[in-house]
JSON list of C-alpha atoms in Angstrom, two decimals:
[
{"chain": "A", "resi": 177, "resn": "MET", "atom": "CA", "xyz": [80.72, 60.27, 120.61]},
{"chain": "A", "resi": 178, "resn": "PRO", "atom": "CA", "xyz": [82.70, 58.40, 117.70]},
{"chain": "A", "resi": 179, "resn": "ARG", "atom": "CA", "xyz": [85.69, 56.63, 119.46]},
{"chain": "A", "resi": 180, "resn": "SER", "atom": "CA", "xyz": [89.31, 56.79, 118.90]},
{"chain": "A", "resi": 181, "resn": "LEU", "atom": "CA", "xyz": [89.20, 60.30, 117.32]},
{"chain": "A", "resi": 182, "resn": "ARG", "atom": "CA", "xyz": [92.44, 62.44, 116.94]},
{"chain": "A", "resi": 183, "resn": "ALA", "atom": "CA", "xyz": [92.20, 65.23, 119.36]},
{"chain": "A", "resi": 184, "resn": "ASP", "atom": "CA", "xyz": [91.52, 67.81, 116.35]},
{"chain": "A", "resi": 185, "resn": "ALA", "atom": "CA", "xyz": [88.80, 65.35, 115.21]},
{"chain": "A", "resi": 186, "resn": "GLN", "atom": "CA", "xyz": [87.21, 65.60, 118.36]},
{"chain": "A", "resi": 187, "resn": "ALA", "atom": "CA", "xyz": [87.39, 68.74, 118.99]},
{"chain": "A", "resi": 188, "resn": "ASN", "atom": "CA", "xyz": [85.56, 69.50, 115.88]},
{"chain": "A", "resi": 189, "resn": "TYR", "atom": "CA", "xyz": [82.70, 66.76, 116.37]},
{"chain": "A", "resi": 190, "resn": "GLU", "atom": "CA", "xyz": [82.28, 68.58, 119.45]},
{"chain": "A", "resi": 191, "resn": "ARG", "atom": "CA", "xyz": [82.21, 72.06, 118.21]},
{"chain": "A", "resi": 192, "resn": "LEU", "atom": "CA", "xyz": [79.83, 70.79, 115.85]},
{"chain": "A", "resi": 193, "resn": "LEU", "atom": "CA", "xyz": [77.41, 69.56, 118.33]},
{"chain": "A", "resi": 194, "resn": "ASP", "atom": "CA", "xyz": [77.79, 73.03, 120.32]},
{"chain": "A", "resi": 195, "resn": "VAL", "atom": "CA", "xyz": [76.68, 74.74, 117.06]},
{"chain": "A", "resi": 196, "resn": "SER", "atom": "CA", "xyz": [74.10, 72.98, 116.24]},
{"chain": "A", "resi": 197, "resn": "ALA", "atom": "CA", "xyz": [72.14, 73.02, 119.25]},
{"chain": "A", "resi": 198, "resn": "ARG", "atom": "CA", "xyz": [72.69, 76.68, 119.07]},
{"chain": "A", "resi": 199, "resn": "VAL", "atom": "CA", "xyz": [71.70, 77.19, 115.37]},
{"chain": "A", "resi": 200, "resn": "PHE", "atom": "CA", "xyz": [68.90, 74.95, 115.75]},
{"chain": "A", "resi": 201, "resn": "ALA", "atom": "CA", "xyz": [67.44, 76.67, 119.25]},
{"chain": "A", "resi": 202, "resn": "ARG", "atom": "CA", "xyz": [67.60, 79.81, 117.32]},
{"chain": "A", "resi": 203, "resn": "ASP", "atom": "CA", "xyz": [66.97, 78.99, 113.55]},
{"chain": "A", "resi": 204, "resn": "GLY", "atom": "CA", "xyz": [65.18, 75.26, 114.03]},
{"chain": "A", "resi": 205, "resn": "ALA", "atom": "CA", "xyz": [66.18, 72.16, 112.50]},
{"chain": "A", "resi": 206, "resn": "ASP", "atom": "CA", "xyz": [65.80, 73.24, 108.78]},
{"chain": "A", "resi": 207, "resn": "THR", "atom": "CA", "xyz": [69.01, 75.77, 108.94]},
{"chain": "A", "resi": 208, "resn": "SER", "atom": "CA", "xyz": [71.42, 74.51, 106.32]},
{"chain": "A", "resi": 209, "resn": "MET", "atom": "CA", "xyz": [74.12, 72.38, 106.80]},
{"chain": "A", "resi": 210, "resn": "LYS", "atom": "CA", "xyz": [76.49, 74.55, 105.36]},
{"chain": "A", "resi": 211, "resn": "ALA", "atom": "CA", "xyz": [75.87, 77.22, 107.55]},
{"chain": "A", "resi": 212, "resn": "ILE", "atom": "CA", "xyz": [76.02, 75.12, 110.80]},
{"chain": "A", "resi": 213, "resn": "ALA", "atom": "CA", "xyz": [79.79, 74.44, 109.45]},
{"chain": "A", "resi": 214, "resn": "ALA", "atom": "CA", "xyz": [80.77, 77.76, 108.72]},
{"chain": "A", "resi": 215, "resn": "GLU", "atom": "CA", "xyz": [79.88, 78.65, 112.30]},
{"chain": "A", "resi": 216, "resn": "ALA", "atom": "CA", "xyz": [81.34, 75.96, 113.68]},
{"chain": "A", "resi": 217, "resn": "GLY", "atom": "CA", "xyz": [84.69, 76.87, 111.76]},
{"chain": "A", "resi": 218, "resn": "VAL", "atom": "CA", "xyz": [85.03, 73.69, 109.66]},
{"chain": "A", "resi": 219, "resn": "GLY", "atom": "CA", "xyz": [84.58, 73.20, 106.19]},
{"chain": "A", "resi": 220, "resn": "ILE", "atom": "CA", "xyz": [81.22, 71.22, 104.70]},
{"chain": "A", "resi": 221, "resn": "ALA", "atom": "CA", "xyz": [82.57, 67.88, 103.86]},
{"chain": "A", "resi": 222, "resn": "THR", "atom": "CA", "xyz": [83.82, 67.83, 108.02]},
{"chain": "A", "resi": 223, "resn": "LEU", "atom": "CA", "xyz": [80.45, 67.85, 108.73]},
{"chain": "A", "resi": 224, "resn": "TYR", "atom": "CA", "xyz": [79.17, 65.47, 106.41]},
{"chain": "A", "resi": 225, "resn": "ARG", "atom": "CA", "xyz": [81.81, 63.00, 107.42]},
{"chain": "A", "resi": 226, "resn": "ARG", "atom": "CA", "xyz": [80.99, 63.14, 111.14]},
{"chain": "A", "resi": 227, "resn": "PHE", "atom": "CA", "xyz": [77.09, 63.39, 110.05]},
{"chain": "A", "resi": 228, "resn": "PRO", "atom": "CA", "xyz": [76.11, 62.05, 106.96]},
{"chain": "A", "resi": 229, "resn": "THR", "atom": "CA", "xyz": [72.47, 63.27, 106.98]},
{"chain": "A", "resi": 230, "resn": "ARG", "atom": "CA", "xyz": [70.74, 66.46, 108.76]},
{"chain": "A", "resi": 231, "resn": "ASP", "atom": "CA", "xyz": [69.04, 63.68, 110.96]},
{"chain": "A", "resi": 232, "resn": "ASP", "atom": "CA", "xyz": [72.30, 62.19, 112.15]},
{"chain": "A", "resi": 233, "resn": "LEU", "atom": "CA", "xyz": [72.97, 65.54, 113.23]},
{"chain": "A", "resi": 234, "resn": "ILE", "atom": "CA", "xyz": [69.96, 66.44, 115.47]},
{"chain": "A", "resi": 235, "resn": "GLU", "atom": "CA", "xyz": [69.71, 62.81, 116.97]},
{"chain": "A", "resi": 236, "resn": "ALA", "atom": "CA", "xyz": [73.64, 63.52, 117.85]},
{"chain": "A", "resi": 237, "resn": "THR", "atom": "CA", "xyz": [72.92, 66.95, 119.10]},
{"chain": "A", "resi": 238, "resn": "TYR", "atom": "CA", "xyz": [69.64, 65.74, 120.77]},
{"chain": "A", "resi": 239, "resn": "ARG", "atom": "CA", "xyz": [71.78, 62.87, 122.40]},
{"chain": "A", "resi": 240, "resn": "SER", "atom": "CA", "xyz": [74.57, 65.06, 123.48]},
{"chain": "A", "resi": 241, "resn": "ARG", "atom": "CA", "xyz": [72.93, 67.55, 125.10]},
{"chain": "A", "resi": 242, "resn": "THR", "atom": "CA", "xyz": [70.67, 64.98, 126.99]},
{"chain": "A", "resi": 243, "resn": "GLU", "atom": "CA", "xyz": [73.69, 63.41, 128.46]},
{"chain": "A", "resi": 244, "resn": "GLN", "atom": "CA", "xyz": [75.14, 67.20, 129.30]},
{"chain": "A", "resi": 245, "resn": "LEU", "atom": "CA", "xyz": [72.20, 67.61, 131.27]},
{"chain": "A", "resi": 246, "resn": "CYS", "atom": "CA", "xyz": [72.03, 64.21, 133.00]},
{"chain": "A", "resi": 247, "resn": "ALA", "atom": "CA", "xyz": [75.48, 64.58, 133.64]},
{"chain": "A", "resi": 248, "resn": "ALA", "atom": "CA", "xyz": [75.27, 68.61, 135.27]},
{"chain": "A", "resi": 249, "resn": "ALA", "atom": "CA", "xyz": [73.35, 66.78, 138.28]},
{"chain": "A", "resi": 250, "resn": "PRO", "atom": "CA", "xyz": [75.83, 65.22, 140.11]},
{"chain": "A", "resi": 251, "resn": "GLU", "atom": "CA", "xyz": [78.09, 68.02, 139.39]},
{"chain": "A", "resi": 252, "resn": "LEU", "atom": "CA", "xyz": [75.84, 70.57, 140.71]},
{"chain": "A", "resi": 253, "resn": "LEU", "atom": "CA", "xyz": [75.26, 68.50, 143.67]},
{"chain": "A", "resi": 254, "resn": "GLU", "atom": "CA", "xyz": [78.96, 68.23, 144.48]},
{"chain": "A", "resi": 255, "resn": "HIS", "atom": "CA", "xyz": [79.43, 71.97, 144.61]},
{"chain": "A", "resi": 256, "resn": "THR", "atom": "CA", "xyz": [76.06, 73.55, 145.26]},
{"chain": "A", "resi": 257, "resn": "GLU", "atom": "CA", "xyz": [73.38, 73.06, 148.20]},
{"chain": "A", "resi": 258, "resn": "PRO", "atom": "CA", "xyz": [70.50, 71.05, 147.36]},
{"chain": "A", "resi": 259, "resn": "ILE", "atom": "CA", "xyz": [67.82, 73.79, 146.16]},
{"chain": "A", "resi": 260, "resn": "GLY", "atom": "CA", "xyz": [70.43, 75.96, 144.12]},
{"chain": "A", "resi": 261, "resn": "ALA", "atom": "CA", "xyz": [71.91, 72.71, 142.77]},
{"chain": "A", "resi": 262, "resn": "LEU", "atom": "CA", "xyz": [67.72, 71.95, 141.54]},
{"chain": "A", "resi": 263, "resn": "ARG", "atom": "CA", "xyz": [67.12, 75.24, 140.97]},
{"chain": "A", "resi": 264, "resn": "ASP", "atom": "CA", "xyz": [70.49, 75.89, 138.35]},
{"chain": "A", "resi": 265, "resn": "TRP", "atom": "CA", "xyz": [69.37, 72.22, 136.97]},
{"chain": "A", "resi": 266, "resn": "MET", "atom": "CA", "xyz": [66.23, 73.53, 136.20]},
{"chain": "A", "resi": 267, "resn": "GLU", "atom": "CA", "xyz": [67.55, 76.55, 134.45]},
{"chain": "A", "resi": 268, "resn": "GLN", "atom": "CA", "xyz": [69.43, 74.26, 132.18]},
{"chain": "A", "resi": 269, "resn": "PHE", "atom": "CA", "xyz": [66.54, 72.08, 131.96]},
{"chain": "A", "resi": 270, "resn": "VAL", "atom": "CA", "xyz": [64.82, 75.15, 130.01]},
{"chain": "A", "resi": 271, "resn": "ASP", "atom": "CA", "xyz": [67.71, 75.99, 127.79]},
{"chain": "A", "resi": 272, "resn": "TYR", "atom": "CA", "xyz": [68.07, 72.40, 126.97]},
{"chain": "A", "resi": 273, "resn": "MET", "atom": "CA", "xyz": [64.11, 72.23, 125.59]},
{"chain": "A", "resi": 274, "resn": "LEU", "atom": "CA", "xyz": [64.33, 74.92, 124.14]},
{"chain": "A", "resi": 275, "resn": "THR", "atom": "CA", "xyz": [67.29, 73.57, 121.75]},
{"chain": "A", "resi": 276, "resn": "LYS", "atom": "CA", "xyz": [64.51, 70.70, 121.38]},
{"chain": "A", "resi": 277, "resn": "GLN", "atom": "CA", "xyz": [62.18, 73.17, 120.70]},
{"chain": "A", "resi": 278, "resn": "GLY", "atom": "CA", "xyz": [64.38, 74.28, 117.44]},
{"chain": "A", "resi": 279, "resn": "MET", "atom": "CA", "xyz": [64.53, 70.51, 116.39]},
{"chain": "A", "resi": 280, "resn": "ALA", "atom": "CA", "xyz": [60.82, 70.16, 117.51]},
{"chain": "A", "resi": 281, "resn": "ASP", "atom": "CA", "xyz": [59.89, 69.64, 113.46]},
{"chain": "A", "resi": 282, "resn": "ALA", "atom": "CA", "xyz": [62.20, 67.07, 112.94]},
{"chain": "A", "resi": 283, "resn": "LEU", "atom": "CA", "xyz": [62.84, 65.07, 116.28]},
{"chain": "A", "resi": 284, "resn": "PRO", "atom": "CA", "xyz": [59.33, 62.98, 116.59]},
{"chain": "A", "resi": 285, "resn": "ALA", "atom": "CA", "xyz": [60.15, 60.99, 113.60]},
{"chain": "A", "resi": 286, "resn": "ILE", "atom": "CA", "xyz": [63.98, 60.55, 114.34]},
{"chain": "A", "resi": 287, "resn": "LEU", "atom": "CA", "xyz": [62.67, 59.55, 118.08]},
{"chain": "A", "resi": 288, "resn": "ALA", "atom": "CA", "xyz": [60.28, 57.14, 116.54]},
{"chain": "A", "resi": 289, "resn": "ALA", "atom": "CA", "xyz": [62.94, 56.07, 114.15]},
{"chain": "A", "resi": 290, "resn": "ARG", "atom": "CA", "xyz": [65.83, 55.38, 116.71]},
{"chain": "A", "resi": 291, "resn": "ASP", "atom": "CA", "xyz": [64.83, 52.42, 118.88]},
{"chain": "A", "resi": 292, "resn": "GLY", "atom": "CA", "xyz": [64.51, 53.27, 122.10]},
{"chain": "A", "resi": 293, "resn": "LEU", "atom": "CA", "xyz": [65.88, 56.57, 122.06]},
{"chain": "A", "resi": 294, "resn": "ARG", "atom": "CA", "xyz": [62.92, 58.55, 123.90]},
{"chain": "A", "resi": 295, "resn": "ALA", "atom": "CA", "xyz": [62.37, 55.86, 126.54]},
{"chain": "A", "resi": 296, "resn": "HIS", "atom": "CA", "xyz": [66.49, 56.13, 127.43]},
{"chain": "A", "resi": 297, "resn": "SER", "atom": "CA", "xyz": [66.54, 60.25, 127.03]},
{"chain": "A", "resi": 298, "resn": "ARG", "atom": "CA", "xyz": [63.31, 60.35, 129.29]},
{"chain": "A", "resi": 299, "resn": "GLU", "atom": "CA", "xyz": [64.76, 57.50, 131.91]},
{"chain": "A", "resi": 300, "resn": "ALA", "atom": "CA", "xyz": [68.02, 59.35, 132.28]},
{"chain": "A", "resi": 301, "resn": "LEU", "atom": "CA", "xyz": [66.35, 63.01, 132.63]},
{"chain": "A", "resi": 302, "resn": "LEU", "atom": "CA", "xyz": [64.25, 61.00, 135.68]},
{"chain": "A", "resi": 303, "resn": "GLN", "atom": "CA", "xyz": [67.55, 59.55, 137.02]},
{"chain": "A", "resi": 304, "resn": "ALA", "atom": "CA", "xyz": [68.83, 63.27, 137.13]},
{"chain": "A", "resi": 305, "resn": "MET", "atom": "CA", "xyz": [65.96, 64.76, 138.82]},
{"chain": "A", "resi": 306, "resn": "THR", "atom": "CA", "xyz": [65.06, 61.83, 141.27]},
{"chain": "A", "resi": 307, "resn": "ALA", "atom": "CA", "xyz": [69.29, 62.18, 142.63]},
{"chain": "A", "resi": 308, "resn": "LEU", "atom": "CA", "xyz": [68.29, 66.38, 142.64]},
{"chain": "A", "resi": 309, "resn": "VAL", "atom": "CA", "xyz": [65.03, 65.79, 144.67]},
{"chain": "A", "resi": 310, "resn": "GLU", "atom": "CA", "xyz": [66.32, 63.42, 146.94]},
{"chain": "A", "resi": 311, "resn": "ALA", "atom": "CA", "xyz": [69.18, 65.31, 147.85]},
{"chain": "A", "resi": 312, "resn": "GLY", "atom": "CA", "xyz": [66.91, 68.15, 148.33]},
{"chain": "A", "resi": 313, "resn": "VAL", "atom": "CA", "xyz": [64.48, 65.63, 150.51]},
{"chain": "A", "resi": 314, "resn": "THR", "atom": "CA", "xyz": [67.33, 64.45, 152.74]},
{"chain": "A", "resi": 315, "resn": "ALA", "atom": "CA", "xyz": [68.59, 68.05, 153.70]},
{"chain": "A", "resi": 316, "resn": "GLY", "atom": "CA", "xyz": [64.85, 68.64, 155.12]},
{"chain": "A", "resi": 317, "resn": "ARG", "atom": "CA", "xyz": [65.16, 71.26, 151.88]},
{"chain": "A", "resi": 318, "resn": "LEU", "atom": "CA", "xyz": [62.36, 69.90, 149.78]},
{"chain": "A", "resi": 319, "resn": "ARG", "atom": "CA", "xyz": [58.73, 68.15, 150.73]},
{"chain": "A", "resi": 320, "resn": "PRO", "atom": "CA", "xyz": [59.17, 64.82, 151.44]},
{"chain": "A", "resi": 321, "resn": "ASP", "atom": "CA", "xyz": [55.89, 64.09, 148.87]},
{"chain": "A", "resi": 322, "resn": "ALA", "atom": "CA", "xyz": [58.13, 65.83, 146.12]},
{"chain": "A", "resi": 323, "resn": "SER", "atom": "CA", "xyz": [57.88, 63.81, 143.22]},
{"chain": "A", "resi": 324, "resn": "PRO", "atom": "CA", "xyz": [60.69, 63.86, 140.60]},
{"chain": "A", "resi": 325, "resn": "SER", "atom": "CA", "xyz": [58.48, 62.50, 137.57]},
{"chain": "A", "resi": 326, "resn": "ASP", "atom": "CA", "xyz": [55.67, 65.73, 138.78]},
{"chain": "A", "resi": 327, "resn": "ILE", "atom": "CA", "xyz": [58.61, 68.28, 139.10]},
{"chain": "A", "resi": 328, "resn": "LEU", "atom": "CA", "xyz": [59.87, 67.29, 135.38]},
{"chain": "A", "resi": 329, "resn": "MET", "atom": "CA", "xyz": [56.57, 67.56, 134.14]},
{"chain": "A", "resi": 330, "resn": "ALA", "atom": "CA", "xyz": [56.01, 71.33, 135.53]},
{"chain": "A", "resi": 331, "resn": "ILE", "atom": "CA", "xyz": [59.58, 72.50, 134.29]},
{"chain": "A", "resi": 332, "resn": "GLY", "atom": "CA", "xyz": [58.33, 70.88, 131.11]},
{"chain": "A", "resi": 333, "resn": "GLY", "atom": "CA", "xyz": [55.03, 73.22, 131.20]},
{"chain": "A", "resi": 334, "resn": "ILE", "atom": "CA", "xyz": [57.00, 75.89, 132.00]},
{"chain": "A", "resi": 335, "resn": "THR", "atom": "CA", "xyz": [59.22, 75.85, 129.25]},
{"chain": "A", "resi": 336, "resn": "LEU", "atom": "CA", "xyz": [56.36, 75.42, 126.93]},
{"chain": "A", "resi": 337, "resn": "ILE", "atom": "CA", "xyz": [54.35, 78.68, 128.40]},
{"chain": "A", "resi": 338, "resn": "SER", "atom": "CA", "xyz": [57.85, 80.94, 128.27]},
{"chain": "A", "resi": 339, "resn": "GLY", "atom": "CA", "xyz": [58.63, 79.88, 124.47]},
{"chain": "A", "resi": 340, "resn": "HIS", "atom": "CA", "xyz": [55.14, 80.21, 123.72]},
{"chain": "A", "resi": 341, "resn": "GLU", "atom": "CA", "xyz": [55.52, 83.86, 124.90]},
{"chain": "A", "resi": 342, "resn": "SER", "atom": "CA", "xyz": [59.14, 84.27, 123.65]},
{"chain": "A", "resi": 343, "resn": "ASP", "atom": "CA", "xyz": [59.92, 85.30, 127.22]},
{"chain": "A", "resi": 344, "resn": "ARG", "atom": "CA", "xyz": [63.13, 83.42, 128.36]},
{"chain": "A", "resi": 345, "resn": "GLN", "atom": "CA", "xyz": [63.28, 85.45, 132.13]},
{"chain": "A", "resi": 346, "resn": "LEU", "atom": "CA", "xyz": [59.01, 84.26, 132.59]},
{"chain": "A", "resi": 347, "resn": "ALA", "atom": "CA", "xyz": [60.67, 80.52, 132.79]},
{"chain": "A", "resi": 348, "resn": "THR", "atom": "CA", "xyz": [63.47, 81.96, 135.74]},
{"chain": "A", "resi": 349, "resn": "ARG", "atom": "CA", "xyz": [60.10, 83.65, 137.44]},
{"chain": "A", "resi": 350, "resn": "LEU", "atom": "CA", "xyz": [58.32, 80.49, 136.98]},
{"chain": "A", "resi": 351, "resn": "ILE", "atom": "CA", "xyz": [60.74, 78.31, 138.51]},
{"chain": "A", "resi": 352, "resn": "ASP", "atom": "CA", "xyz": [61.12, 80.36, 141.02]},
{"chain": "A", "resi": 353, "resn": "GLN", "atom": "CA", "xyz": [57.35, 80.08, 142.11]},
{"chain": "A", "resi": 354, "resn": "LEU", "atom": "CA", "xyz": [57.77, 76.24, 141.37]},
{"chain": "A", "resi": 355, "resn": "LEU", "atom": "CA", "xyz": [60.54, 75.86, 144.19]},
{"chain": "A", "resi": 356, "resn": "GLY", "atom": "CA", "xyz": [58.46, 77.96, 146.57]},
{"chain": "A", "resi": 357, "resn": "GLY", "atom": "CA", "xyz": [55.95, 75.49, 146.48]},
{"chain": "A", "resi": 358, "resn": "LEU", "atom": "CA", "xyz": [58.73, 72.50, 146.87]},
{"chain": "A", "resi": 359, "resn": "LEU", "atom": "CA", "xyz": [60.45, 73.73, 149.90]},
{"chain": "A", "resi": 360, "resn": "SER", "atom": "CA", "xyz": [59.84, 72.14, 153.07]},
{"chain": "A", "resi": 361, "resn": "ARG", "atom": "CA", "xyz": [57.91, 73.62, 155.66]},
{"chain": "A", "resi": 362, "resn": "VAL", "atom": "CA", "xyz": [60.62, 73.32, 157.89]},
{"chain": "A", "resi": 363, "resn": "ALA", "atom": "CA", "xyz": [62.88, 74.73, 155.50]},
{"chain": "A", "resi": 364, "resn": "GLU", "atom": "CA", "xyz": [60.82, 78.10, 155.64]},
{"chain": "A", "resi": 365, "resn": "ARG", "atom": "CA", "xyz": [61.11, 78.54, 159.05]}
]
């Protein structure tokens, strides 16, 4: 995120990222930059001043959504019991992945070209999941052998399946079933 922006410029920057995430998820990465600017309520010059290329906008959108998702884990744990926090985070993860799928054609080349971006994102997501799982295990609600990396892989698979089926509610049902398998046997009694 750019530093020292005026309040209105910062608001435009954040609105562009929010709109681009929604538009990329809905219409794909090839959508018109002009359409993104219009939907965000800014001029095309404002969009290009912040994001000189489509790849810059895709990268910034990806980074922003990853940061938001990772920041949600401790926030959820602060206000929700561990299983509810994990479930809510998984739902947010599905939405995050659906945004990524909208950028699927362009994102691999961007991730390959931007040194360490893929590894940094994976590590940040794993840390967020680890915090959620550890809270659940500590509370006696999750099985002690619950693997954060395995859970991330499972929720990624859930996203791919529900995205392929174009059925967002399928993801919610599969999340419920995944969580059922992760619950501690003590917690079920």
